[in-house]
């Protein structure tokens, strides 16, 4: 499957964007969360919403 990019800054998350191809030969998934004053559950719930949306597309 092709990669999906998810961008979020502070409390604003954008819809997932499917990328046409991997940027390099490393096809491992990478998740980076840089947060402040956001609980872990909020991040997990938001991430799962993105996963669900990506599966539909």
PDB file of N, CA and C in Angstrom:
ATOM      1  N   UNK A   1       0.824  -1.211   0.000  1.00  0.00           N
ATOM      2  CA  UNK A   1       0.000   0.000   0.000  1.00  0.00           C
ATOM      3  C   UNK A   1       0.860   1.263   0.000  1.00  0.00           C
ATOM      4  N   UNK A   2       0.287   2.309  -0.509  1.00  0.00           N
ATOM      5  CA  UNK A   2       0.990   3.594  -0.546  1.00  0.00           C
ATOM      6  C   UNK A   2       0.957   4.267   0.822  1.00  0.00           C
ATOM      7  N   UNK A   3       1.895   5.176   1.061  1.00  0.00           N
ATOM      8  CA  UNK A   3       1.942   5.864   2.354  1.00  0.00           C
ATOM      9  C   UNK A   3       0.828   6.893   2.497  1.00  0.00           C
ATOM     10  N   UNK A   4       0.553   7.236   3.738  1.00  0.00           N
ATOM     11  CA  UNK A   4      -0.432   8.266   4.069  1.00  0.00           C
ATOM     12  C   UNK A   4       0.244   9.262   5.002  1.00  0.00           C
ATOM     13  N   UNK A   5       0.102  10.549   4.694  1.00  0.00           N
ATOM     14  CA  UNK A   5       0.664  11.601   5.549  1.00  0.00           C
ATOM     15  C   UNK A   5      -0.455  12.218   6.376  1.00  0.00           C
ATOM     16  N   UNK A   6      -0.185  12.401   7.651  1.00  0.00           N
ATOM     17  CA  UNK A   6      -1.127  13.047   8.560  1.00  0.00           C
ATOM     18  C   UNK A   6      -0.383  14.189   9.239  1.00  0.00           C
ATOM     19  N   UNK A   7      -0.931  15.398   9.125  1.00  0.00           N
ATOM     20  CA  UNK A   7      -0.281  16.564   9.719  1.00  0.00           C
ATOM     21  C   UNK A   7      -1.197  17.180  10.768  1.00  0.00           C
ATOM     22  N   UNK A   8      -0.621  17.497  11.899  1.00  0.00           N
ATOM     23  CA  UNK A   8      -1.361  18.169  12.953  1.00  0.00           C
ATOM     24  C   UNK A   8      -0.447  19.129  13.686  1.00  0.00           C
ATOM     25  N   UNK A   9      -0.986  20.273  14.017  1.00  0.00           N
ATOM     26  CA  UNK A   9      -0.240  21.280  14.772  1.00  0.00           C
ATOM     27  C   UNK A   9      -1.133  21.741  15.913  1.00  0.00           C
ATOM     28  N   UNK A  10      -0.617  21.624  17.120  1.00  0.00           N
ATOM     29  CA  UNK A  10      -1.361  21.954  18.329  1.00  0.00           C
ATOM     30  C   UNK A  10      -2.677  21.188  18.338  1.00  0.00           C
ATOM     31  N   UNK A  11      -3.821  21.856  18.331  1.00  0.00           N
ATOM     32  CA  UNK A  11      -5.107  21.157  18.382  1.00  0.00           C
ATOM     33  C   UNK A  11      -5.753  21.020  17.008  1.00  0.00           C
ATOM     34  N   UNK A  12      -5.056  21.363  15.957  1.00  0.00           N
ATOM     35  CA  UNK A  12      -5.607  21.312  14.603  1.00  0.00           C
ATOM     36  C   UNK A  12      -4.983  20.156  13.840  1.00  0.00           C
ATOM     37  N   UNK A  13      -5.820  19.233  13.396  1.00  0.00           N
ATOM     38  CA  UNK A  13      -5.362  18.114  12.580  1.00  0.00           C
ATOM     39  C   UNK A  13      -6.027  18.199  11.221  1.00  0.00           C
ATOM     40  N   UNK A  14      -5.255  17.948  10.191  1.00  0.00           N
ATOM     41  CA  UNK A  14      -5.761  17.970   8.824  1.00  0.00           C
ATOM     42  C   UNK A  14      -6.113  16.549   8.401  1.00  0.00           C
ATOM     43  N   UNK A  15      -7.001  16.408   7.426  1.00  0.00           N
ATOM     44  CA  UNK A  15      -7.347  15.059   6.955  1.00  0.00           C
ATOM     45  C   UNK A  15      -6.118  14.340   6.396  1.00  0.00           C
ATOM     46  N   UNK A  16      -6.107  13.024   6.479  1.00  0.00           N
ATOM     47  CA  UNK A  16      -4.998  12.261   5.917  1.00  0.00           C
ATOM     48  C   UNK A  16      -4.900  12.471   4.409  1.00  0.00           C
ATOM     49  N   UNK A  17      -3.673  12.437   3.909  1.00  0.00           N
ATOM     50  CA  UNK A  17      -3.426  12.598   2.475  1.00  0.00           C
ATOM     51  C   UNK A  17      -2.663  11.371   1.991  1.00  0.00           C
ATOM     52  N   UNK A  18      -3.231  10.671   1.017  1.00  0.00           N
ATOM     53  CA  UNK A  18      -2.534   9.531   0.425  1.00  0.00           C
ATOM     54  C   UNK A  18      -1.438  10.019  -0.506  1.00  0.00           C
ATOM     55  N   UNK A  19      -0.256   9.446  -0.378  1.00  0.00           N
ATOM     56  CA  UNK A  19       0.864   9.816  -1.233  1.00  0.00           C
ATOM     57  C   UNK A  19       0.987   8.807  -2.371  1.00  0.00           C
ATOM     58  N   UNK A  20       1.397   9.259  -3.547  1.00  0.00           N
ATOM     59  CA  UNK A  20       1.452   8.349  -4.702  1.00  0.00           C
ATOM     60  C   UNK A  20       2.534   7.278  -4.583  1.00  0.00           C
ATOM     61  N   UNK A  21       3.582   7.569  -3.814  1.00  0.00           N
ATOM     62  CA  UNK A  21       4.663   6.591  -3.655  1.00  0.00           C
ATOM     63  C   UNK A  21       5.467   6.917  -2.404  1.00  0.00           C
ATOM     64  N   UNK A  22       6.305   5.994  -2.000  1.00  0.00           N
ATOM     65  CA  UNK A  22       7.187   6.206  -0.854  1.00  0.00           C
ATOM     66  C   UNK A  22       8.308   7.154  -1.257  1.00  0.00           C
ATOM     67  N   UNK A  23       8.751   8.030  -0.355  1.00  0.00           N
ATOM     68  CA  UNK A  23       9.804   8.991  -0.705  1.00  0.00           C
ATOM     69  C   UNK A  23      11.184   8.353  -0.865  1.00  0.00           C
ATOM     70  N   UNK A  24      11.379   7.159  -0.275  1.00  0.00           N
ATOM     71  CA  UNK A  24      12.669   6.477  -0.403  1.00  0.00           C
ATOM     72  C   UNK A  24      12.443   4.974  -0.220  1.00  0.00           C
ATOM     73  N   UNK A  25      13.514   4.226  -0.111  1.00  0.00           N
ATOM     74  CA  UNK A  25      13.403   2.768  -0.002  1.00  0.00           C
ATOM     75  C   UNK A  25      12.987   2.281   1.383  1.00  0.00           C
ATOM     76  N   UNK A  26      12.948   3.153   2.358  1.00  0.00           N
ATOM     77  CA  UNK A  26      12.530   2.789   3.709  1.00  0.00           C
ATOM     78  C   UNK A  26      11.008   2.880   3.793  1.00  0.00           C
ATOM     79  N   UNK A  27      10.334   1.747   3.810  1.00  0.00           N
ATOM     80  CA  UNK A  27       8.869   1.716   3.795  1.00  0.00           C
ATOM     81  C   UNK A  27       8.270   1.469   5.177  1.00  0.00           C
ATOM     82  N   UNK A  28       9.061   1.675   6.218  1.00  0.00           N
ATOM     83  CA  UNK A  28       8.516   1.516   7.565  1.00  0.00           C
ATOM     84  C   UNK A  28       7.625   2.705   7.911  1.00  0.00           C
ATOM     85  N   UNK A  29       6.609   2.440   8.715  1.00  0.00           N
ATOM     86  CA  UNK A  29       5.738   3.512   9.192  1.00  0.00           C
ATOM     87  C   UNK A  29       6.466   4.332  10.242  1.00  0.00           C
ATOM     88  N   UNK A  30       6.195   5.630  10.229  1.00  0.00           N
ATOM     89  CA  UNK A  30       6.807   6.530  11.201  1.00  0.00           C
ATOM     90  C   UNK A  30       5.722   7.441  11.762  1.00  0.00           C
ATOM     91  N   UNK A  31       5.708   7.563  13.055  1.00  0.00           N
ATOM     92  CA  UNK A  31       4.753   8.454  13.702  1.00  0.00           C
ATOM     93  C   UNK A  31       5.532   9.338  14.666  1.00  0.00           C
ATOM     94  N   UNK A  32       5.343  10.635  14.521  1.00  0.00           N
ATOM     95  CA  UNK A  32       6.004  11.593  15.408  1.00  0.00           C
ATOM     96  C   UNK A  32       4.927  12.487  16.002  1.00  0.00           C
ATOM     97  N   UNK A  33       4.870  12.550  17.315  1.00  0.00           N
ATOM     98  CA  UNK A  33       3.940  13.431  18.006  1.00  0.00           C
ATOM     99  C   UNK A  33       4.751  14.428  18.812  1.00  0.00           C
ATOM    100  N   UNK A  34       4.581  15.684  18.504  1.00  0.00           N
ATOM    101  CA  UNK A  34       5.186  16.756  19.294  1.00  0.00           C
ATOM    102  C   UNK A  34       4.013  17.480  19.936  1.00  0.00           C
ATOM    103  N   UNK A  35       3.839  17.311  21.221  1.00  0.00           N
ATOM    104  CA  UNK A  35       2.626  17.824  21.868  1.00  0.00           C
ATOM    105  C   UNK A  35       2.945  18.586  23.143  1.00  0.00           C
ATOM    106  N   UNK A  36       1.930  19.326  23.549  1.00  0.00           N
ATOM    107  CA  UNK A  36       1.971  19.996  24.847  1.00  0.00           C
ATOM    108  C   UNK A  36       0.524  20.160  25.297  1.00  0.00           C
ATOM    109  N   UNK A  37       0.237  19.742  26.496  1.00  0.00           N
ATOM    110  CA  UNK A  37      -1.098  19.885  27.083  1.00  0.00           C
ATOM    111  C   UNK A  37      -2.191  19.162  26.291  1.00  0.00           C
ATOM    112  N   UNK A  38      -1.834  18.043  25.670  1.00  0.00           N
ATOM    113  CA  UNK A  38      -2.822  17.194  25.004  1.00  0.00           C
ATOM    114  C   UNK A  38      -2.674  15.808  25.620  1.00  0.00           C
ATOM    115  N   UNK A  39      -3.765  15.291  26.137  1.00  0.00           N
ATOM    116  CA  UNK A  39      -3.705  13.979  26.771  1.00  0.00           C
ATOM    117  C   UNK A  39      -3.477  12.853  25.772  1.00  0.00           C
ATOM    118  N   UNK A  40      -2.882  11.793  26.242  1.00  0.00           N
ATOM    119  CA  UNK A  40      -2.588  10.641  25.394  1.00  0.00           C
ATOM    120  C   UNK A  40      -3.850  10.100  24.732  1.00  0.00           C
ATOM    121  N   UNK A  41      -4.959  10.030  25.460  1.00  0.00           N
ATOM    122  CA  UNK A  41      -6.205   9.488  24.900  1.00  0.00           C
ATOM    123  C   UNK A  41      -6.689  10.315  23.720  1.00  0.00           C
ATOM    124  N   UNK A  42      -6.570  11.618  23.782  1.00  0.00           N
ATOM    125  CA  UNK A  42      -6.977  12.481  22.666  1.00  0.00           C
ATOM    126  C   UNK A  42      -6.147  12.142  21.430  1.00  0.00           C
ATOM    127  N   UNK A  43      -4.860  11.970  21.615  1.00  0.00           N
ATOM    128  CA  UNK A  43      -3.984  11.633  20.490  1.00  0.00           C
ATOM    129  C   UNK A  43      -4.349  10.261  19.929  1.00  0.00           C
ATOM    130  N   UNK A  44      -4.527   9.285  20.800  1.00  0.00           N
ATOM    131  CA  UNK A  44      -4.879   7.944  20.338  1.00  0.00           C
ATOM    132  C   UNK A  44      -6.220   7.934  19.610  1.00  0.00           C
ATOM    133  N   UNK A  45      -7.226   8.618  20.146  1.00  0.00           N
ATOM    134  CA  UNK A  45      -8.547   8.661  19.510  1.00  0.00           C
ATOM    135  C   UNK A  45      -8.482   9.350  18.152  1.00  0.00           C
ATOM    136  N   UNK A  46      -7.749  10.441  18.074  1.00  0.00           N
ATOM    137  CA  UNK A  46      -7.616  11.160  16.807  1.00  0.00           C
ATOM    138  C   UNK A  46      -6.893  10.295  15.784  1.00  0.00           C
ATOM    139  N   UNK A  47      -5.831   9.639  16.208  1.00  0.00           N
ATOM    140  CA  UNK A  47      -5.093   8.769  15.296  1.00  0.00           C
ATOM    141  C   UNK A  47      -5.993   7.654  14.770  1.00  0.00           C
ATOM    142  N   UNK A  48      -6.783   7.047  15.632  1.00  0.00           N
ATOM    143  CA  UNK A  48      -7.677   5.974  15.194  1.00  0.00           C
ATOM    144  C   UNK A  48      -8.737   6.491  14.228  1.00  0.00           C
ATOM    145  N   UNK A  49      -9.189   7.725  14.392  1.00  0.00           N
ATOM    146  CA  UNK A  49     -10.129   8.314  13.435  1.00  0.00           C
ATOM    147  C   UNK A  49      -9.473   8.440  12.068  1.00  0.00           C
ATOM    148  N   UNK A  50      -8.200   8.826  12.039  1.00  0.00           N
ATOM    149  CA  UNK A  50      -7.477   8.918  10.766  1.00  0.00           C
ATOM    150  C   UNK A  50      -7.295   7.542  10.135  1.00  0.00           C
ATOM    151  N   UNK A  51      -6.993   6.547  10.946  1.00  0.00           N
ATOM    152  CA  UNK A  51      -6.828   5.189  10.421  1.00  0.00           C
ATOM    153  C   UNK A  51      -8.134   4.719   9.787  1.00  0.00           C
ATOM    154  N   UNK A  52      -9.234   4.962  10.456  1.00  0.00           N
ATOM    155  CA  UNK A  52     -10.543   4.572   9.933  1.00  0.00           C
ATOM    156  C   UNK A  52     -10.830   5.280   8.614  1.00  0.00           C
ATOM    157  N   UNK A  53     -10.565   6.579   8.543  1.00  0.00           N
ATOM    158  CA  UNK A  53     -10.796   7.339   7.310  1.00  0.00           C
ATOM    159  C   UNK A  53      -9.898   6.838   6.183  1.00  0.00           C
ATOM    160  N   UNK A  54      -8.653   6.522   6.488  1.00  0.00           N
ATOM    161  CA  UNK A  54      -7.718   6.040   5.462  1.00  0.00           C
ATOM    162  C   UNK A  54      -8.165   4.695   4.910  1.00  0.00           C
ATOM    163  N   UNK A  55      -8.718   3.857   5.745  1.00  0.00           N
ATOM    164  CA  UNK A  55      -9.189   2.542   5.282  1.00  0.00           C
ATOM    165  C   UNK A  55     -10.374   2.678   4.339  1.00  0.00           C
ATOM    166  N   UNK A  56     -11.154   3.726   4.493  1.00  0.00           N
ATOM    167  CA  UNK A  56     -12.319   3.954   3.629  1.00  0.00           C
ATOM    168  C   UNK A  56     -11.923   4.472   2.252  1.00  0.00           C
ATOM    169  N   UNK A  57     -10.758   5.123   2.161  1.00  0.00           N
ATOM    170  CA  UNK A  57     -10.375   5.744   0.882  1.00  0.00           C
ATOM    171  C   UNK A  57      -9.598   4.803  -0.002  1.00  0.00           C
TER     172      UNK A  57
END
